[in-house]
Amino acid sequence: MVNEFVYCPRLFYYEFVDGIFVPSADTLRGDSDHRRVDQGSGALPKPESSDPSRQITGGEADHQPDGEKNPSETIHSRSVQLGSDRLGVSAKLDLVELQVDGDGQSTAAPVEYKSGRPRQTDDGIEIWDADRVQLGLQMLILRENGYSCDVGILYYRETRQRVRLAWTGELERWIEEQVLGARQCASGPRPPPLENSPKCPRCSLAPICLPDETNWLREVIGSGEPTPAAGPGGPGANDEGTTATGRGDMPAEPGYKPPPRPPGSLARAGHGDDAPIPFPREKLPRSRTRPGSRSDNGELRRLIAAQDDRRAVYLNTPGMTVGLRQGRLIAKEKDKVIQEIRITDVNHLAVFGNIQISTQTIQALCGAGIPITYFSTGGFFYAIARGHSLTNVMTRIAQFRAADDPVTCRALARRMVAGKIRNQRTLLMRNHVDPPEAVLRRLQQAQADVDRADSLDALLGVEGAAAALYFEHFGGMVKPRRTADDEHSAAPELTFDFRTRNRRPPRDPVNALLSLAYSLLAKDFTIAAYTVGFDPYVGFYHQPRCGRAALALDLMEEFRAVVADSAVLTAINNGSVTSRDFVRAGNAVNLTPAGRKVFFEVYEKRLNSTIRHPVFDYQVCYRRAFELQFRLLARALTGELAHYVPFTTR
Ligand code: SF4
């Protein structure tokens, strides 16, 4: 882990303190390269050995006599685990070459395998600093365990080069500084991202870290106070007084005290109620002259994929069964295979109503970090199953503290509601046949009223009035194509004539679609909340209530109009759904299974459509934008950013 600290302190913090590890092509290649050495027994003769073969217990280190001229012997020990009590560190050594001379004197040299290549400089090749500290620490540990060790070797597989590292006093001091630095880093707030670093595009944590986005927002809106300690032992401290690592090679030093933190309440960090609510473009000045957080052309580098290549699978037919065969999901209806898809191509599985999923399938999906969401036949989102992947407790600690503070709740809620109203107004302007000027003005006024709302109740009043106004004119955006289906509909009263929003149950086709769309949106925001490390049930605007995913509901406010309402309008106005896709049951109107299937496709298409992100000005799909909002919220709660920036479309 110390090598991660040398590569980037923030990377170290994510992995060591938060327990977040995302494999990359480099790490997967490295894992594959290490497979052979990891099969070693870990046995290593004692340093004072004169007859090494007798000193090895429980192992089978390789013995290689060096020939008759030289009676010395070389022993290869693989996967050796050793530690230093003085520094409180441990290491797993790929390979130790132990040279034993005829007098029984041994010299150890650690060999570390790397999948890449050494650093090329004008003066020749060099060892990367992260590799230097890793190998140097192994040498230091060998020395502290009584071995004579003056040289270590890095073997770079890509170029097949063995590069030697000589032990010096300077190297020793540098390593000790890095160990101390890593320990202090783990006990403090999250370090800021590197600035415009070439390391970031290679870093698998870039989509989580958002280095350029965070640096840029810190430039323009500032940062709040750092996260205070999680408890007596600092972030990640557990009951045993060791630091929670996720990879566990650096137990906390007994009696070690983290440096004091700045005073201040996390809950209030950066969320002053008086701060104006910033909207991208008008309120956030662009700094194209400062290269710190931008590439040379002044643009933010997009280090996240614009889209998720995997897809959501919706299963909607009662009586269906889902099983697993050779890494593929097999959905069957009466023993007939209806759908077959590789697990690696799925980002989540949504099941509606009475559908059976085998235990093996649930295990495989949970193991792969793919959530399963459960809906009633009527589309009510009631459960989610997922694996144990929530390791970054600090985000949730910050969330709970903030949720316990009424001032912070109100400040965050004001930004979310302001974003929602603004996006409703934008949708009306874009899609209404004749957007009434007076309505647009009143919605603009409502945004200003949000700034003045001095309680959550007052805010609810402003939001409710704006929603009533918006839905009063929602019908002006519904422009259904008349199809042959409508002519022959068994229930001609099921039209897309929209008068007002109603629910529980929805009483007309447009409301049935809106209810389903909000349910799907709540599902996707619950998944995104978990992905980022939040508890979706603890919100700021929506106050906690049993069974209500309050935080998911909070953040989806900004996206209701631009994603859910927009998908409903597309489905109706394009003729994807017709009156034949609905059934009436008493007062309620529901979609038929076929109608739901069509709407799932329209909704997923909306989620996967790319937009220019209003804050970061690069292309992403809505599904990614959901996750980005949660990451921005996490930064605001932990003080990395001065406040939360709502998502508002142009
Ligand atoms: S993306 Fe860059 S700043 Fe962020 S953890 Fe990786 S190397 Fe560090």
PDB file of C-alpha atoms in Angstrom, residues 44-50 98 104-107 142 145-148:
ATOM      1  CA  LEU A  44      12.522 -18.980   3.803  1.00  0.00           C
ATOM      2  CA  PRO A  45      15.583 -20.394   5.632  1.00  0.00           C
ATOM      3  CA  LYS A  46      16.671 -18.548   8.744  1.00  0.00           C
ATOM      4  CA  PRO A  47      19.358 -15.950   8.127  1.00  0.00           C
ATOM      5  CA  GLU A  48      21.983 -17.703  10.210  1.00  0.00           C
ATOM      6  CA  SER A  49      21.472 -21.015   8.386  1.00  0.00           C
ATOM      7  CA  SER A  50      24.571 -22.971   7.447  1.00  0.00           C
ATOM      8  CA  LEU A  98      19.074 -16.495  -0.979  1.00  0.00           C
ATOM      9  CA  GLY A 104      27.099 -20.830   5.493  1.00  0.00           C
ATOM     10  CA  GLN A 105      26.890 -17.044   5.117  1.00  0.00           C
ATOM     11  CA  SER A 106      23.724 -16.026   3.332  1.00  0.00           C
ATOM     12  CA  THR A 107      22.779 -12.929   1.330  1.00  0.00           C
ATOM     13  CA  LEU A 142      14.637  -8.467   5.152  1.00  0.00           C
ATOM     14  CA  ASN A 145      14.672  -9.745  10.060  1.00  0.00           C
ATOM     15  CA  GLY A 146      18.397 -10.412  10.212  1.00  0.00           C
ATOM     16  CA  TYR A 147      19.187 -11.043   6.554  1.00  0.00           C
ATOM     17  CA  SER A 148      22.078  -9.446   4.799  1.00  0.00           C
TER      18      SER A 148
END
